[in-house]
């Protein structure tokens, strides 16, 4: 049976730590990895738009010496003729060694994993989960803070539909010494199922507020998110909520000097472009790290080991 990544909890914390260590090694010596996936093929099946996830997966596989195939919209596949997701994945698993898929329906990657003979990676399913963004976020936190424990993190924006938030809370709840502050409009609070599963069952306390300014001085990490237009059934409701939080340099005036501002991107206008110049804004580094952690994940799911470190004699 192939190993899949559908939910971040499919990986143990030891495995996550190992992926982070591998990604950091790739960052240090990328050339050592250039042939690890020679003659392997990655298929990217994106039934929903993407820039970072799809292209970072493709760049990751190409940098490992492998090849890529796939499609970037449902309309350009036989889905447009009525083919089911499972038949599509069954077909592609005959051509590729590993598949990364994004789908607007929650649970579609899990259904795909039931018929695939090759590893399936959930590259985002509706408003549910986005485990490879979480690996990217964890690598970013690790590189910025040197640890995945002992900090206060504020999640701000659309916590209801924000799949990156759901997966990251699930991942962090298995590490220790983390204080959680959820900042959102009342209509976009973190879903009860995420709170129950990740936090309440583990007796992890958390705070909820609508006021970002009030908690800003307490944060070590601020995880900003976009209000997810595509998940709203009601345009009026989206327009009313979309600008609930707009982070500007002025709003950071009483933030900690070593705050790390993360955002999975894309942004609309919840983070002012002027914030990009603040050294505490690390979301462009986060984008870059996404490729390296995906390189580590592809190797892991294909059962390929990192190349050994060779040291030359003096
Ligand atoms: N963070 C993220 O999933 O970005 P894309 O939608 O561009 O892939």
PDB file of N, CA and C in Angstrom, residues 23 26-27 30 52-64 132-133 135-136 139-140 284-299:
ATOM      1  N   UNK A  23      14.531  19.298   4.462  1.00  0.00           N
ATOM      2  CA  UNK A  23      14.351  20.548   3.702  1.00  0.00           C
ATOM      3  C   UNK A  23      15.490  21.522   4.015  1.00  0.00           C
ATOM      4  N   UNK A  26      18.470  20.430   2.122  1.00  0.00           N
ATOM      5  CA  UNK A  26      18.351  20.776   0.685  1.00  0.00           C
ATOM      6  C   UNK A  26      18.691  22.255   0.482  1.00  0.00           C
ATOM      7  N   UNK A  27      18.207  23.099   1.408  1.00  0.00           N
ATOM      8  CA  UNK A  27      18.521  24.535   1.307  1.00  0.00           C
ATOM      9  C   UNK A  27      20.030  24.767   1.360  1.00  0.00           C
ATOM     10  N   UNK A  30      21.640  22.124  -2.330  1.00  0.00           N
ATOM     11  CA  UNK A  30      20.641  21.682  -3.318  1.00  0.00           C
ATOM     12  C   UNK A  30      21.213  20.762  -4.389  1.00  0.00           C
ATOM     13  N   UNK A  52       1.120  29.007  -6.110  1.00  0.00           N
ATOM     14  CA  UNK A  52       2.241  28.519  -5.309  1.00  0.00           C
ATOM     15  C   UNK A  52       2.293  26.997  -5.192  1.00  0.00           C
ATOM     16  N   UNK A  53       1.168  26.390  -4.833  1.00  0.00           N
ATOM     17  CA  UNK A  53       1.225  24.958  -4.510  1.00  0.00           C
ATOM     18  C   UNK A  53       1.581  24.139  -5.747  1.00  0.00           C
ATOM     19  N   UNK A  54       0.873  24.407  -6.854  1.00  0.00           N
ATOM     20  CA  UNK A  54       1.140  23.605  -8.062  1.00  0.00           C
ATOM     21  C   UNK A  54       2.557  23.850  -8.580  1.00  0.00           C
ATOM     22  N   UNK A  55       2.927  25.132  -8.691  1.00  0.00           N
ATOM     23  CA  UNK A  55       4.245  25.404  -9.291  1.00  0.00           C
ATOM     24  C   UNK A  55       5.389  25.019  -8.364  1.00  0.00           C
ATOM     25  N   UNK A  56       5.181  25.101  -7.052  1.00  0.00           N
ATOM     26  CA  UNK A  56       6.267  24.672  -6.151  1.00  0.00           C
ATOM     27  C   UNK A  56       6.415  23.151  -6.189  1.00  0.00           C
ATOM     28  N   UNK A  57       5.296  22.435  -6.337  1.00  0.00           N
ATOM     29  CA  UNK A  57       5.403  20.977  -6.496  1.00  0.00           C
ATOM     30  C   UNK A  57       6.168  20.646  -7.780  1.00  0.00           C
ATOM     31  N   UNK A  58       5.831  21.362  -8.859  1.00  0.00           N
ATOM     32  CA  UNK A  58       6.489  21.064 -10.138  1.00  0.00           C
ATOM     33  C   UNK A  58       7.970  21.427 -10.066  1.00  0.00           C
ATOM     34  N   UNK A  59       8.256  22.585  -9.500  1.00  0.00           N
ATOM     35  CA  UNK A  59       9.653  23.001  -9.358  1.00  0.00           C
ATOM     36  C   UNK A  59      10.414  22.011  -8.462  1.00  0.00           C
ATOM     37  N   UNK A  60       9.751  21.531  -7.415  1.00  0.00           N
ATOM     38  CA  UNK A  60      10.381  20.569  -6.495  1.00  0.00           C
ATOM     39  C   UNK A  60      10.781  19.299  -7.251  1.00  0.00           C
ATOM     40  N   UNK A  61       9.839  18.745  -8.025  1.00  0.00           N
ATOM     41  CA  UNK A  61      10.137  17.495  -8.731  1.00  0.00           C
ATOM     42  C   UNK A  61      11.216  17.713  -9.791  1.00  0.00           C
ATOM     43  N   UNK A  62      11.163  18.829 -10.502  1.00  0.00           N
ATOM     44  CA  UNK A  62      12.188  19.107 -11.527  1.00  0.00           C
ATOM     45  C   UNK A  62      13.557  19.273 -10.871  1.00  0.00           C
ATOM     46  N   UNK A  63      13.596  19.898  -9.705  1.00  0.00           N
ATOM     47  CA  UNK A  63      14.878  20.097  -9.011  1.00  0.00           C
ATOM     48  C   UNK A  63      15.441  18.801  -8.446  1.00  0.00           C
ATOM     49  N   UNK A  64      14.563  17.788  -8.318  1.00  0.00           N
ATOM     50  CA  UNK A  64      15.024  16.471  -7.858  1.00  0.00           C
ATOM     51  C   UNK A  64      15.406  15.572  -9.041  1.00  0.00           C
ATOM     52  N   UNK A 132       0.283  20.345   2.989  1.00  0.00           N
ATOM     53  CA  UNK A 132       1.628  20.735   2.528  1.00  0.00           C
ATOM     54  C   UNK A 132       1.888  22.218   2.768  1.00  0.00           C
ATOM     55  N   UNK A 133       0.808  23.037   2.857  1.00  0.00           N
ATOM     56  CA  UNK A 133       1.017  24.421   3.292  1.00  0.00           C
ATOM     57  C   UNK A 133       1.465  24.410   4.756  1.00  0.00           C
ATOM     58  N   UNK A 135       3.230  22.085   6.253  1.00  0.00           N
ATOM     59  CA  UNK A 135       4.657  21.740   6.310  1.00  0.00           C
ATOM     60  C   UNK A 135       5.504  22.970   5.984  1.00  0.00           C
ATOM     61  N   UNK A 136       5.040  23.754   5.006  1.00  0.00           N
ATOM     62  CA  UNK A 136       5.730  25.005   4.651  1.00  0.00           C
ATOM     63  C   UNK A 136       5.740  25.959   5.846  1.00  0.00           C
ATOM     64  N   UNK A 139       8.132  24.697   8.572  1.00  0.00           N
ATOM     65  CA  UNK A 139       9.533  24.954   8.206  1.00  0.00           C
ATOM     66  C   UNK A 139       9.864  26.440   8.435  1.00  0.00           C
ATOM     67  N   UNK A 140       8.928  27.317   8.062  1.00  0.00           N
ATOM     68  CA  UNK A 140       9.160  28.761   8.232  1.00  0.00           C
ATOM     69  C   UNK A 140       9.292  29.101   9.716  1.00  0.00           C
ATOM     70  N   UNK A 284       7.267  36.043   2.155  1.00  0.00           N
ATOM     71  CA  UNK A 284       7.949  35.743   0.890  1.00  0.00           C
ATOM     72  C   UNK A 284       9.014  34.662   1.092  1.00  0.00           C
ATOM     73  N   UNK A 285       9.606  34.625   2.284  1.00  0.00           N
ATOM     74  CA  UNK A 285      10.499  33.488   2.586  1.00  0.00           C
ATOM     75  C   UNK A 285       9.670  32.199   2.624  1.00  0.00           C
ATOM     76  N   UNK A 286       8.470  32.309   3.229  1.00  0.00           N
ATOM     77  CA  UNK A 286       7.560  31.158   3.350  1.00  0.00           C
ATOM     78  C   UNK A 286       7.260  30.573   1.959  1.00  0.00           C
ATOM     79  N   UNK A 287       7.009  31.441   0.994  1.00  0.00           N
ATOM     80  CA  UNK A 287       6.757  30.981  -0.380  1.00  0.00           C
ATOM     81  C   UNK A 287       7.944  30.148  -0.880  1.00  0.00           C
ATOM     82  N   UNK A 288       9.151  30.671  -0.657  1.00  0.00           N
ATOM     83  CA  UNK A 288      10.361  29.989  -1.138  1.00  0.00           C
ATOM     84  C   UNK A 288      10.535  28.631  -0.447  1.00  0.00           C
ATOM     85  N   UNK A 289      10.303  28.591   0.858  1.00  0.00           N
ATOM     86  CA  UNK A 289      10.480  27.345   1.604  1.00  0.00           C
ATOM     87  C   UNK A 289       9.512  26.260   1.123  1.00  0.00           C
ATOM     88  N   UNK A 290       8.367  26.676   0.566  1.00  0.00           N
ATOM     89  CA  UNK A 290       7.363  25.702   0.105  1.00  0.00           C
ATOM     90  C   UNK A 290       7.939  24.697  -0.876  1.00  0.00           C
ATOM     91  N   UNK A 291       8.850  25.147  -1.711  1.00  0.00           N
ATOM     92  CA  UNK A 291       9.468  24.235  -2.684  1.00  0.00           C
ATOM     93  C   UNK A 291      10.330  23.189  -1.967  1.00  0.00           C
ATOM     94  N   UNK A 292      11.106  23.618  -0.979  1.00  0.00           N
ATOM     95  CA  UNK A 292      12.085  22.714  -0.356  1.00  0.00           C
ATOM     96  C   UNK A 292      11.416  21.662   0.521  1.00  0.00           C
ATOM     97  N   UNK A 293      10.343  22.075   1.217  1.00  0.00           N
ATOM     98  CA  UNK A 293       9.665  21.070   2.049  1.00  0.00           C
ATOM     99  C   UNK A 293       8.925  20.077   1.147  1.00  0.00           C
ATOM    100  N   UNK A 294       8.464  20.537  -0.018  1.00  0.00           N
ATOM    101  CA  UNK A 294       7.791  19.611  -0.946  1.00  0.00           C
ATOM    102  C   UNK A 294       8.802  18.660  -1.586  1.00  0.00           C
ATOM    103  N   UNK A 295      10.018  19.121  -1.793  1.00  0.00           N
ATOM    104  CA  UNK A 295      11.073  18.206  -2.259  1.00  0.00           C
ATOM    105  C   UNK A 295      11.270  17.099  -1.219  1.00  0.00           C
ATOM    106  N   UNK A 296      11.346  17.499   0.039  1.00  0.00           N
ATOM    107  CA  UNK A 296      11.547  16.512   1.112  1.00  0.00           C
ATOM    108  C   UNK A 296      10.370  15.543   1.176  1.00  0.00           C
ATOM    109  N   UNK A 297       9.156  16.066   1.002  1.00  0.00           N
ATOM    110  CA  UNK A 297       7.962  15.215   1.083  1.00  0.00           C
ATOM    111  C   UNK A 297       7.895  14.222  -0.075  1.00  0.00           C
ATOM    112  N   UNK A 298       8.185  14.675  -1.285  1.00  0.00           N
ATOM    113  CA  UNK A 298       8.162  13.774  -2.458  1.00  0.00           C
ATOM    114  C   UNK A 298       9.125  12.608  -2.219  1.00  0.00           C
ATOM    115  N   UNK A 299      10.339  12.939  -1.772  1.00  0.00           N
ATOM    116  CA  UNK A 299      11.326  11.882  -1.512  1.00  0.00           C
ATOM    117  C   UNK A 299      10.825  10.908  -0.452  1.00  0.00           C
TER     118      UNK A 299
END
